[in-house]
C-alpha positions in Angstrom: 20.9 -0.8 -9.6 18.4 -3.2 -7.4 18.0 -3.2 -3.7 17.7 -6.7 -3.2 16.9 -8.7 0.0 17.3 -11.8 -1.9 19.9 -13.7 -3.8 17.7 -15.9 -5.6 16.0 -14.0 -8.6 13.8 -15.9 -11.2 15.4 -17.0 -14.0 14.8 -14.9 -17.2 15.2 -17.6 -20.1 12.4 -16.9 -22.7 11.7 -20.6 -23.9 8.2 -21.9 -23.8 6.6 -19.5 -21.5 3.1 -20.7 -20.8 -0.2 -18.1 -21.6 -2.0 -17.4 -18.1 -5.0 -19.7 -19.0 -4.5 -22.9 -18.1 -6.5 -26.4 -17.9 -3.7 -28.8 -17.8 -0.8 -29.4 -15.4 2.2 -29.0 -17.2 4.6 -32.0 -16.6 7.5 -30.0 -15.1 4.8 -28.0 -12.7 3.3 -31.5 -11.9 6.7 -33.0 -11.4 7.4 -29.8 -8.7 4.8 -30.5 -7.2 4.8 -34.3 -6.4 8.9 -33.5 -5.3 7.0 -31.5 -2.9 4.6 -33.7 -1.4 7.5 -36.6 -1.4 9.5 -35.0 0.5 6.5 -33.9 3.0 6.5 -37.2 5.0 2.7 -37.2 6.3 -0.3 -39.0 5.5 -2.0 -36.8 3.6 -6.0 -38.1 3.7 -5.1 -37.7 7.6 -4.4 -34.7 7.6 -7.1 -33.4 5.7 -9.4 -35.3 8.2 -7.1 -33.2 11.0 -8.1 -30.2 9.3 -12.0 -30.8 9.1 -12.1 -31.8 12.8 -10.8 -28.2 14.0 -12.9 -26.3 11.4 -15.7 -28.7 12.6 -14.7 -27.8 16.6 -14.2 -23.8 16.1 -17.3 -22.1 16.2 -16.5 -20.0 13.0 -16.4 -23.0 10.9 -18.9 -25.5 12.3 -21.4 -26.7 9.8 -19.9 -25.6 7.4 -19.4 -28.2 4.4 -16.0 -26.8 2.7 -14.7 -27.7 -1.1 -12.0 -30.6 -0.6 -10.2 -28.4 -3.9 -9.9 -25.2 -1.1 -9.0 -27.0 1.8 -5.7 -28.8 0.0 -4.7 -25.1 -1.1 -4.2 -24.3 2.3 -2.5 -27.6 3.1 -0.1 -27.7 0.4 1.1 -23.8 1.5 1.1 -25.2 5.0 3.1 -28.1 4.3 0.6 -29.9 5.6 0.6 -28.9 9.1 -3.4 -29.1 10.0 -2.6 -26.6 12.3 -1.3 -23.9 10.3 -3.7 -24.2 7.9 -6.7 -23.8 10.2 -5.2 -20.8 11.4 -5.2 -19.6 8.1 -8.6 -20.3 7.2 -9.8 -18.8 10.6 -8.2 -15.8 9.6 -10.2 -16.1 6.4 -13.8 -16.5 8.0 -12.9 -13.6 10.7 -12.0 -11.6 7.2 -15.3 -12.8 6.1 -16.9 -11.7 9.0 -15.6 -7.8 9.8 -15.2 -7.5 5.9 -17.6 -9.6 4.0 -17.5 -7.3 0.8 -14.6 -8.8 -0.6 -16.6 -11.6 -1.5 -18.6 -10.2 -3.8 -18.3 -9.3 -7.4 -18.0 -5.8 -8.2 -21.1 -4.8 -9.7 -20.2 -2.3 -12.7 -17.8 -3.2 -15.5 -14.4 -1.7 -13.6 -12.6 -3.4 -16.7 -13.8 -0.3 -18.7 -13.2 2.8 -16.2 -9.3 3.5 -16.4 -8.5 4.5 -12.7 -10.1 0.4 -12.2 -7.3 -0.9 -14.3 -4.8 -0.3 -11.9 -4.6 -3.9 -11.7 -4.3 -7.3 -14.2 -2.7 -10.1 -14.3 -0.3 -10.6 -17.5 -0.6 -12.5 -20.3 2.1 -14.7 -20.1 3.2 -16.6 -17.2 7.2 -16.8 -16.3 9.3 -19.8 -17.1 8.5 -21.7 -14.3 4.5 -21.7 -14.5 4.3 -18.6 -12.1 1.4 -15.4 -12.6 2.8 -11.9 -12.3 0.3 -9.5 -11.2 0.8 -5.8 -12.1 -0.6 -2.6 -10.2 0.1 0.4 -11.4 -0.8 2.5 -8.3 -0.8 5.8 -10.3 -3.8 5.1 -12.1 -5.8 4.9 -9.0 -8.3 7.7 -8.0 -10.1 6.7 -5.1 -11.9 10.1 -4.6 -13.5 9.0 -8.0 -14.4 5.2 -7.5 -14.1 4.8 -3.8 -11.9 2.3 -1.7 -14.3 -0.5 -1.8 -14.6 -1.8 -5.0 -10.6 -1.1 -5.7 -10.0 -3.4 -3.2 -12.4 -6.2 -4.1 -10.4 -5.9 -7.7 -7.2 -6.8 -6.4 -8.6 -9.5 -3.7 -10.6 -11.0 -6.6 -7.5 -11.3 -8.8 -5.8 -13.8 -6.1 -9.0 -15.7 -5.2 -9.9 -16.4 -8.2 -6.3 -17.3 -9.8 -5.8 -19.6 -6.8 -8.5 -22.2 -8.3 -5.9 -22.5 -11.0 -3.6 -25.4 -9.9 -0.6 -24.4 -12.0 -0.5 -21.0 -9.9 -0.9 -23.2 -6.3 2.1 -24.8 -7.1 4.1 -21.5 -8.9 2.7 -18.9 -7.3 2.8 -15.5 -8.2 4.8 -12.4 -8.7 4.3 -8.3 -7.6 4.6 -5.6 -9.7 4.0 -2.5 -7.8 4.8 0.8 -9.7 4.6 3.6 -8.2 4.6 6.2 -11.0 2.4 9.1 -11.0 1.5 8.4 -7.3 1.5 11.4 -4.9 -0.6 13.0 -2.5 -4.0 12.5 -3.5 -2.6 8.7 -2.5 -1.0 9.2 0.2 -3.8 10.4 2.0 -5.6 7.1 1.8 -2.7 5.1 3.1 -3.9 5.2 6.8 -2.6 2.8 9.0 -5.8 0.4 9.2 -5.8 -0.1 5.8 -1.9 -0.7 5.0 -2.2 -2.9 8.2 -5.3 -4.9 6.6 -3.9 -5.5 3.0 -0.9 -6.7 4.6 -3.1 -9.5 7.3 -4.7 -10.4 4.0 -1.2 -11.1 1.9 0.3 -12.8 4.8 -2.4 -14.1 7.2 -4.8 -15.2 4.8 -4.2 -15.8 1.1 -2.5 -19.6 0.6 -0.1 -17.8 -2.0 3.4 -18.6 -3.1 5.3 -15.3 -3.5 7.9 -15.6 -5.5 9.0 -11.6 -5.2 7.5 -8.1 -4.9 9.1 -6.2 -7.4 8.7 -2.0 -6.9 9.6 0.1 -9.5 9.2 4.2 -10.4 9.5 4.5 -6.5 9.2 7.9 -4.3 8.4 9.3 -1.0 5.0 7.4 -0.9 6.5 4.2 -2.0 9.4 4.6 1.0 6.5 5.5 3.1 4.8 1.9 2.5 8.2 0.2 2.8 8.6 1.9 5.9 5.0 0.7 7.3 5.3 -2.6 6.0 7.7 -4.5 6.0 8.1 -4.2 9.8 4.8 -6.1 9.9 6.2 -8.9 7.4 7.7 -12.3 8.1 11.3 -12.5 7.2 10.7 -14.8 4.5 8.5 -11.8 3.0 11.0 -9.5 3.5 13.6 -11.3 1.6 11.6 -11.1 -1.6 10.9 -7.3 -1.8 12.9 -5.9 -4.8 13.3 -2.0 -4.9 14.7 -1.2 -8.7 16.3 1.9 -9.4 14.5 1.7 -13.3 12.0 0.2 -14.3 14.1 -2.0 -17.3 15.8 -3.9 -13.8 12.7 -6.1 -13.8 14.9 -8.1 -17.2 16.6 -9.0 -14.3 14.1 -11.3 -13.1 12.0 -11.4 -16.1 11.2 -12.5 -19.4 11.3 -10.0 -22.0 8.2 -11.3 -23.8 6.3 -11.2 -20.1 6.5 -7.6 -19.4 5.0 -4.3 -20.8 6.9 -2.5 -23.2 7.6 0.6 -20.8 9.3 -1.7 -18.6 11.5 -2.6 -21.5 9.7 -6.1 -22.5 7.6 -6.9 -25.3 4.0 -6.6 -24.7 1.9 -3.7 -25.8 -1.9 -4.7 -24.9 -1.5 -6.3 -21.5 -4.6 -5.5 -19.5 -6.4 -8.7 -18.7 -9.5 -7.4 -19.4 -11.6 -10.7 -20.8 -10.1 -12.6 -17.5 -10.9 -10.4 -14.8 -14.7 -9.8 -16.2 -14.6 -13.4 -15.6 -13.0 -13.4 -12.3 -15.3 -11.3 -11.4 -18.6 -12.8 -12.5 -16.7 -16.1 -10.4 -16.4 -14.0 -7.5 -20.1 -13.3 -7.2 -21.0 -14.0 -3.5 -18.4 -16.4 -3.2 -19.6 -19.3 -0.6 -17.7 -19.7 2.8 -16.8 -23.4 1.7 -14.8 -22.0 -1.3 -14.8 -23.0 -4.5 -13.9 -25.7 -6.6 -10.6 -25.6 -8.7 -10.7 -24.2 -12.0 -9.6 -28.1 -13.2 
């Protein structure tokens, strides 16, 4: 059975799902997209002028010559309310600030050391043009690796996906599974840091969510629920899926998109080609943000 707190699940059909790397717009992701903006009755050019005149007022931003391609991300998730989205991207440049090592590469091959693949994106993107993002929080060992670079991984993963404009418009799916998690975990799971990754999911990243799916849960994983979600919006809240196995993710998935233990079809999932990339990308990313991908 799955604890919902949402009545809208993806669709599962298995026809023409997309590969995660992308350098076109798709006709039905472009056609979502320009239903969007048509029915966002603004001038857009003005508002993107609204948004450079607060970044150029706030003393944050000022002088600071920022990628046209990154400023529209945060537009488009903002509906294009200037407002919003400088908030957004003053959350960003405080996180650069008080946390500047999240933009910057991590400087080993992680994609080779198996408590750093904790995280990848998957191969194959879900019917509707949307990337599903898969930790596997058991495989984590922070006494070995350290907190720092585990957590540039998984903020490189969104940053750099987010240059893709398929995923701005589809957004992207959670996998959380919680198997083999326990105390040596736990322990790490202070309050400052559950409180930061969640600023940075809702606060900061531009992303469309389209759910957070948890699976293989236990005490630590009610723990989190417990210490999250009161700090979520209710939109976010309405999108957290707790599944009693892990084979309830067909539910909402593709077979041919998930990992065969989760009752799908792929056997060799772990991006590991893409994220050396996405790392190399993220090399001392600039404060203007980067370009899109295409």
């Amino acid at each position: 059975m799955t604890t919902s707190f949402s009545d809208a699940p993806i669709h599962i059909q298995e026809d023409e799902l997309l590969p995660l790397e992308l350098n076109y717009m798709p006709e039905f992701v472009l056609r979502k997209k320009e239903e969007e903006l048509n029915g966002i009755h603004v001038d857009k050019q003005k508002c993107l002028r609204e948004l450079k005149d607060l970044l150029d007022g706030h003393k944050l931003s000022r002088g600071i010559d920022f990628e046209d391609d990154f400023l529209q991300v945060y537009l488009m998730h903002s509906k294009y309310r200037a407002d919003r989205a400088f908030s957004f991207i003053r959350n960003y440049l405080n996180l650069r600030k008080n946390h500047g090592y999240f933009f910057q590469k991590v400087d080993f091959d992680f994609t080779i050391i198996p408590d750093c693949q904790f995280a990848t994106v998957l191969p194959y993107r879900c019917q509707d043009g949307s990337v599903t993002v898969l930790c596997e929080l058991g495989k984590l060992d922070p006494d070995q690796t350290g907190l720092e670079p585990l957590k540039k991984i998984l903020f490189m993963i969104y940053q750099q996906e987010l240059r893709n404009p398929v995923t701005q418009v589809a957004g992207f799916n959670i996998i959380h599974d919680f198997a083999g998690t326990g105390f040596r975990h736990l322990k790490h799971c202070t309050p400052s840091l559950v409180y930061l990754l969640n600023h940075i999911t809702v606060d900061i990243f531009p992303v469309r969510y389209s759910g957070f799916h948890l699976v293989n849960g236990n005490y630590l994983m009610n723990l989190l629920i417990s210490l999250i979600k009161p700090l979520m919006p209710e939109q976010f809240r309405k999108i957290i899926f707790v599944h009693s196995s892990p084979e309830d993710l067909l539910n909402h998935f593709p077979r041919s998109v998930l990992p065969v233990k989760y009752g799908g079809k792929q056997t060799d999932y772990y991006a590991a080609d893409w994220l050396k990339k996405a790392n190399e990308q993220q090399d001392d990313f600039p404060a203007e943000g980067q370009k899109n991908i295409f």
